[in-house]
Every structure is written in structure tokens, then in C-alpha cells.
XYZ file of C-alpha atoms in Angstrom:
125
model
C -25.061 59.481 -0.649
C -25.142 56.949 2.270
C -21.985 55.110 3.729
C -22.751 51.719 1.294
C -23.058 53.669 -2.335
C -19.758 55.661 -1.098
C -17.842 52.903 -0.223
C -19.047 51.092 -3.443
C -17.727 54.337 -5.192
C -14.696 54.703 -3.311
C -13.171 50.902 -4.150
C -14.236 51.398 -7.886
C -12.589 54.493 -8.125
C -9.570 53.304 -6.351
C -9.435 50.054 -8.651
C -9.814 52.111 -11.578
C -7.016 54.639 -10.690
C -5.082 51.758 -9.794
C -5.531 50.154 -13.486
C -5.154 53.598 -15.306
C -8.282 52.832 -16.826
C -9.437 56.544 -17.858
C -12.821 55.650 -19.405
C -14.463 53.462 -16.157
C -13.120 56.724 -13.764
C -14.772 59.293 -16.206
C -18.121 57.867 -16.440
C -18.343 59.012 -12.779
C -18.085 62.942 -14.106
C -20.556 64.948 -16.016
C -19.462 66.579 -19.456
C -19.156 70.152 -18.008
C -16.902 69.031 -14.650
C -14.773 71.467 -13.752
C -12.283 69.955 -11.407
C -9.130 71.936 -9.575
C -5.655 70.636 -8.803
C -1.992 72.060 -8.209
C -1.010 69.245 -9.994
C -3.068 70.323 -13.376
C -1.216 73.366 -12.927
C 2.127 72.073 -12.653
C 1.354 69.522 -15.552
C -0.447 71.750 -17.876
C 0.694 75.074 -17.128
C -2.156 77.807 -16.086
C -4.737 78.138 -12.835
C -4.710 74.481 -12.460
C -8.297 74.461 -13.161
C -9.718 72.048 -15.834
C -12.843 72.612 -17.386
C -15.372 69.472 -19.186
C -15.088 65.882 -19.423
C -12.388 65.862 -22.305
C -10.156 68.363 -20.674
C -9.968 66.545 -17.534
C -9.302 62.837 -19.900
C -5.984 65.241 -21.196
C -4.832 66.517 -18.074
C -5.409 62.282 -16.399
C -3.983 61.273 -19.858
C -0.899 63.389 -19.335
C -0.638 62.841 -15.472
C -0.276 58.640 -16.445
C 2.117 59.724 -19.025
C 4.460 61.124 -16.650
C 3.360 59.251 -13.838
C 3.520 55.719 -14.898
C 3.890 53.820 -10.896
C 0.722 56.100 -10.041
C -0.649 54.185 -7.247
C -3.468 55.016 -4.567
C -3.939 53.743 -1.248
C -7.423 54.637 0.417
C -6.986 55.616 4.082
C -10.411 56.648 4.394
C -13.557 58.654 3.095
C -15.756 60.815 3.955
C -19.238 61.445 3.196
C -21.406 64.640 3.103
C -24.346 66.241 1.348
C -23.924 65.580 -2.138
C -20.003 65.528 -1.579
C -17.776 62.994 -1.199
C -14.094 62.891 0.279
C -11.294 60.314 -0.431
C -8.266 60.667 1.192
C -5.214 58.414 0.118
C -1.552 57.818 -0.037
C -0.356 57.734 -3.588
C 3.037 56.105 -4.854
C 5.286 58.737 -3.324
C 3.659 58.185 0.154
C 2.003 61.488 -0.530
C -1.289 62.361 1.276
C -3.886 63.494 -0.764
C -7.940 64.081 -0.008
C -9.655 64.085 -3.503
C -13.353 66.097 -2.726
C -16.079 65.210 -5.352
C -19.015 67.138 -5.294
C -21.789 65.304 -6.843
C -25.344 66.410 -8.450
C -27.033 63.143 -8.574
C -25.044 59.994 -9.703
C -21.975 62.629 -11.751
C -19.256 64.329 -10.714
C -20.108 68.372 -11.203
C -16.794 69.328 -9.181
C -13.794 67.757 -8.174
C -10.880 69.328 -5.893
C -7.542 67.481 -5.542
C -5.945 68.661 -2.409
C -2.282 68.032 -0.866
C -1.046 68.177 2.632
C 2.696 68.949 2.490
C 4.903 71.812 0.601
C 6.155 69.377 -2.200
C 6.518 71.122 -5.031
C 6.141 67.718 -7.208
C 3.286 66.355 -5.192
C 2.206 63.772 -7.365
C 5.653 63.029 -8.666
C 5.474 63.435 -12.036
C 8.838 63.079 -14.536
């Protein structure tokens, strides 16, 4: 991925986050993503790991439920091989790098990461 295509990415994804608009973020993930987040485990119960396209709509689906001001702020990305690293500020001035590892143009792995001890990170009701 060079700097262009990932900043490309990076605005669409943040738009899309930014209108809860579920389908135009998933497109970006293949149908056997497995994607890992504290947050899925404090929303969903279990390891906090989410396995396939559908189970990762339920756990976003369920994360807008309870987080209807969710709100991202890009401070800045980062790209690698094959990876890609966003790292924002989301509505409860929260910093968060989101790492997408990709195999071509889809999403095969996704990590959401948090810097401090909060155990409500994303500030879910």
C-alpha cells in the first residue's frame, strides 16, 4: 500500500465511521476477518475476538447501539507491508490505533488497540 491509496482509505474509513454507515466500512473486510478488540469483549462478553464478516457487522451493530455520539478524529496513519495503522481520538477523547492487516484490497485482520487503563474505553452505555 503506498502513502496515496492509504490516505484515500484512511478518510473513507473515517467518513464512514463518522456516518455509522456499516455496509461502506465492511466492504473493506473479507468474509472470514477475524478482528480483536477489548471493546468486543466488554460488549459481547468472551475473548474479545470476532470471527467473519457478519460477526464483526453484530459486534459494530451493537457498539452504535450503545455508542450513539461515536465519533473519530484521525491523528495520523501509518503504513507498512500489507498493514495499515490508524490512530485516532474518538468521542471520549480516547486514543485509539486501529491496525488492519490487509491481503490485497480486504481486510484479513483487524486489531483495535487502546492506550490508557479505562475500563469503558470506547464509552459505551
Amino acid at each position: 500500500m503506498d502513502q496515496a491509496t492509504a490516505r484515500d482509505f484512511v478518510n473513507s474509513w473515517v467518513a464512514d465511521w463518522n456516518a455509522h454507515d456499516l455496509d461502506a466500512l465492511l466492504k473493506h473486510f473479507d468474509d472470514n476477518v477475524v478482528f480483536r478488540s477489548p471493546v468486543a469483549a466488554q460488549l459481547l462478553g468472551g475473548d474479545g475476538v470476532i470471527r467473519g464478516k457478519e460477526a464483526l457487522r453484530a459486534y459494530w451493530a451493537e457498539g452504535l447501539r450503545r455508542i450513539p455520539d461515536l465519533r473519530f478524529e484521525v491523528l495520523g496513519s501509518y503504513v507498512g507491508v500489507d498493514c495499515l495503522v490508524i490512530n485516532y481520538r474518538n468521542q471520549k477523547a480516547g486514543l485509539v490505533n486501529e491496525v488492519l492487516i490487509f491481503d490485497g484490497h480486504l481486510i484479513t485482520e483487524g486489531y483495535g488497540t487502546y492506550l490508557d487503563e479505562d475500563p469503558n474505553p470506547a464509552g459505551a452505555r
